[in-house]
Coordinates of C-alpha atoms (C1' of nucleotides) in Angstrom, one line a residue:
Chain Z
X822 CA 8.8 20.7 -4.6
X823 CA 5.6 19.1 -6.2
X824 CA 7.5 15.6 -6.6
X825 CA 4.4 14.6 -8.8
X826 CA 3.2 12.3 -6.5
X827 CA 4.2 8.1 -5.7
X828 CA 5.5 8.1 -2.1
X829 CA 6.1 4.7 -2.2
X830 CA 5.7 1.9 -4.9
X831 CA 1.8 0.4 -4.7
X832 CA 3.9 -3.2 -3.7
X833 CA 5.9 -0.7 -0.9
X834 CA 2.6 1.2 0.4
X835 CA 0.3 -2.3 0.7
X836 CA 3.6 -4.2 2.9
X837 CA 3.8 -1.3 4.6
X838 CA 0.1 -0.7 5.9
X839 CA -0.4 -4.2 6.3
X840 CA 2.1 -4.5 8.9
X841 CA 0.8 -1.6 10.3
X842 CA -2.7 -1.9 10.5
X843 CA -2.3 -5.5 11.6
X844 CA 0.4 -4.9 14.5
X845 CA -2.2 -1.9 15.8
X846 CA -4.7 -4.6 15.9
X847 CA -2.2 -7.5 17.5
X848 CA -2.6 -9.5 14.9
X849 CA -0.1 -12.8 13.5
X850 CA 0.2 -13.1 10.0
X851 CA -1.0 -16.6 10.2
X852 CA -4.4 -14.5 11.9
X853 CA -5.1 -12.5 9.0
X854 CA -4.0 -14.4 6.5
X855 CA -7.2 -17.1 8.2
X856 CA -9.3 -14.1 8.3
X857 CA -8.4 -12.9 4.6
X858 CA -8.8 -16.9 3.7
X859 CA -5.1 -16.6 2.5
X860 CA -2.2 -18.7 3.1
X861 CA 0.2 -17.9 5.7
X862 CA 3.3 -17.9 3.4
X863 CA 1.2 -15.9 0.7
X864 CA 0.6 -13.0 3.3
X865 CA 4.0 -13.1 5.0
X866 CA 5.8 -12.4 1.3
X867 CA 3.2 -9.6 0.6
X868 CA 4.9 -7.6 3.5
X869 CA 7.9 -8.9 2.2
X870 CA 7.4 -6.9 -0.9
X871 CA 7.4 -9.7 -3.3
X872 CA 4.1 -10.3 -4.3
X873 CA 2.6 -8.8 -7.5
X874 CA -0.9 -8.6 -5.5
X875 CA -4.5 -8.6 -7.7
X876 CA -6.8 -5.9 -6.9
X877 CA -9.3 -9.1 -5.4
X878 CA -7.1 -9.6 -2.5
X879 CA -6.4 -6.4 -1.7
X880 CA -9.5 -6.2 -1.1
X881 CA -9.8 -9.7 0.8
X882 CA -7.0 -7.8 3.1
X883 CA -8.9 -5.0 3.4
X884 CA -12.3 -6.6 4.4
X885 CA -9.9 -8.4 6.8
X886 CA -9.1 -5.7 8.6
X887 CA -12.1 -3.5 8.8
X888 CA -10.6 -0.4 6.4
X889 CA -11.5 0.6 2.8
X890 CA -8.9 -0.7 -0.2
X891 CA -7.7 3.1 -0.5
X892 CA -6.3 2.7 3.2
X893 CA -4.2 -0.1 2.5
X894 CA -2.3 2.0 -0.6
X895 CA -1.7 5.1 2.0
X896 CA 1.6 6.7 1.0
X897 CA 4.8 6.5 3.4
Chain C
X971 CA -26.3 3.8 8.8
X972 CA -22.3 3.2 8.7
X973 CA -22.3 1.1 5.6
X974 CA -19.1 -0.5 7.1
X975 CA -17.0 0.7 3.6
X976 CA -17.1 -0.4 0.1
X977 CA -18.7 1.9 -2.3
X978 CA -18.3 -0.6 -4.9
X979 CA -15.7 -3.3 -5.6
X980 CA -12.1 -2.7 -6.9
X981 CA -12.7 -3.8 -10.1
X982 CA -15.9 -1.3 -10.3
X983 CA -13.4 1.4 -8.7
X984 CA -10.9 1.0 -11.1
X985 CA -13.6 0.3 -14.2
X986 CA -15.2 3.7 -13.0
X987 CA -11.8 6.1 -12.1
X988 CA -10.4 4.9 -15.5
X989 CA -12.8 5.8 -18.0
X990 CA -13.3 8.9 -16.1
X991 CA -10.0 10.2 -16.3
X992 CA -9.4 8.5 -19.6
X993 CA -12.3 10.9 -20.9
X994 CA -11.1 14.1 -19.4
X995 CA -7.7 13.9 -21.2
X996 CA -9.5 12.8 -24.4
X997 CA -7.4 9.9 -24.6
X998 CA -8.2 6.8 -26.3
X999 CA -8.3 3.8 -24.6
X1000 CA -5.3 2.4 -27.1
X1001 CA -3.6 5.9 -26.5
X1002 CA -4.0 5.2 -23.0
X1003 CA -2.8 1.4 -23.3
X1004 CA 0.5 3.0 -25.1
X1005 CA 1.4 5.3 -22.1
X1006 CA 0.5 2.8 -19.5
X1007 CA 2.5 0.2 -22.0
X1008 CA -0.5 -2.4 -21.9
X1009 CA -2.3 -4.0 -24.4
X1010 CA -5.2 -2.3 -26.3
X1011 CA -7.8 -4.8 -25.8
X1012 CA -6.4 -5.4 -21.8
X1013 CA -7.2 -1.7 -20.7
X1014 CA -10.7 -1.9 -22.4
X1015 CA -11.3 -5.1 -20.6
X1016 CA -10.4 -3.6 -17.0
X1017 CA -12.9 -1.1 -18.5
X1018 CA -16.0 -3.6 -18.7
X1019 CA -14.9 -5.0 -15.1
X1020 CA -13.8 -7.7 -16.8
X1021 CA -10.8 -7.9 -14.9
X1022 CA -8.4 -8.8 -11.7
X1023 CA -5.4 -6.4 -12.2
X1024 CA -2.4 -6.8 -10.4
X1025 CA -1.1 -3.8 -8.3
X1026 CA 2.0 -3.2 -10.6
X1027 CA -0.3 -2.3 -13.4
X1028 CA -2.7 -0.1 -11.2
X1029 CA 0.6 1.3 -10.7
X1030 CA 1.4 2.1 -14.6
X1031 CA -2.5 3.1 -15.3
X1032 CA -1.9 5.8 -12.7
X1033 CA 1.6 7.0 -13.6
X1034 CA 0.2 7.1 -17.1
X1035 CA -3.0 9.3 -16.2
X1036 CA -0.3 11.3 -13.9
X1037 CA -2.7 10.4 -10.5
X1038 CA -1.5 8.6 -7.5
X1039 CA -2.5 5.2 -7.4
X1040 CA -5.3 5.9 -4.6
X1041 CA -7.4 7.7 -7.7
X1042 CA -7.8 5.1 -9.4
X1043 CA -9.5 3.7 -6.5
X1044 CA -11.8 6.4 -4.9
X1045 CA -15.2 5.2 -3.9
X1046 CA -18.5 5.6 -6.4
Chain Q
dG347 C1' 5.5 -16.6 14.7
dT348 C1' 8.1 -15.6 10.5
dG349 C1' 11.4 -15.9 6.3
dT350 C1' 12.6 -18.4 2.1
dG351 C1' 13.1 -21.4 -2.1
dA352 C1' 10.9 -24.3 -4.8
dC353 C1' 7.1 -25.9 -6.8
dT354 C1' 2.2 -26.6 -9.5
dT355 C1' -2.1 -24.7 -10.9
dC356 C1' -4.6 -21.1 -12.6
dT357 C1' -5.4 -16.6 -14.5
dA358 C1' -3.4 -12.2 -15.8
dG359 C1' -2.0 -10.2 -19.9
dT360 C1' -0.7 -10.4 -25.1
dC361 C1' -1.9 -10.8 -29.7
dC362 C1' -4.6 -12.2 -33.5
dG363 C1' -8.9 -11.8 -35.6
dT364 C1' -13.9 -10.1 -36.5
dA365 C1' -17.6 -7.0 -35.9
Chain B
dA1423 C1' -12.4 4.1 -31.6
dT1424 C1' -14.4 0.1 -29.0
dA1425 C1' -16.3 -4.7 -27.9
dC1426 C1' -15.5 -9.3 -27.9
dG1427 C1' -13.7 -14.0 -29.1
dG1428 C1' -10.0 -17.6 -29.4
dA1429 C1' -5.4 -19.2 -28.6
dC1430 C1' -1.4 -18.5 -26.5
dT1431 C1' 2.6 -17.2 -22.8
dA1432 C1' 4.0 -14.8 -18.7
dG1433 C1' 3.3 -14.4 -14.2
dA1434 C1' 0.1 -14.4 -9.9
dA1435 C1' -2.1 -17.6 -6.8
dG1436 C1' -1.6 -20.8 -3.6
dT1437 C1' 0.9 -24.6 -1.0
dC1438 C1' 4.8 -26.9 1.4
dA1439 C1' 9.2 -28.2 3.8
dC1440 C1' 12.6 -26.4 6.1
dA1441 C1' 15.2 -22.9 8.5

DNA sequence: GTGTGACTTCTAGTCCGTA
DNA sequence: ATACGGACTAGAAGTCACA
């Protein structure tokens, strides 16, 4: 039924592939948040949802884990 | 040669998608900025690059411009 | 290895001007 | 209608101690 179009809030979409791509790659928070340069805490509350993230480190997280910034806002 | 993946930065994403779509509703960047509800001056700044946005206004630019989030950040 | 609250520093974002 | 600057306030960035 054309629902417009937001499966997902941007804060929803970016915890949710972040878990995801990082589990399919084994990784601990505390390893990407080292390979993003990011704190550990800082990248645990992002998949929490609680973060208000800037565009910059999305795309530190994205450069982290091999994909384009688009991939890490898929919809659910 | 498998550029790895980053047709331009974020910010240059965003800059780009942004006026573009802007343009093709004919909407002013303040007309835009009342939609989105940002600031006048803010919206022309992500505009000139000149700016880290935080995913919760990506979010409104793209609600505002009726576009999934993921527009606004489609490769040059 | 991760969740959470509290905290400080720094910048995102507003609002005023002027061009 | 847009660029750009200065001054300001809200909120993101970043860290830590403890569960």
């Amino acid at each position: 039924m054309s629902r417009r179009q937001s499966r997902g809030t941007a804060r929803e979409r970016l915890a949710h592939q972040l878990r995801s791509l990082r589990a399919a790659r084994s990784l601990s928070q505390e390893a990407l948040a080292d390979l993003a340069e990011l704190h550990r805490t800082y990248v645990g509350s992002i998949e929490r949802c609680e973060r208000n993230v800037s565009l910059d480190n999305v795309e530190r997280l994205a450069a982290a884990l091999g994909v384009d910034i688009q991939d890490l806002l898929s919809p659910l």
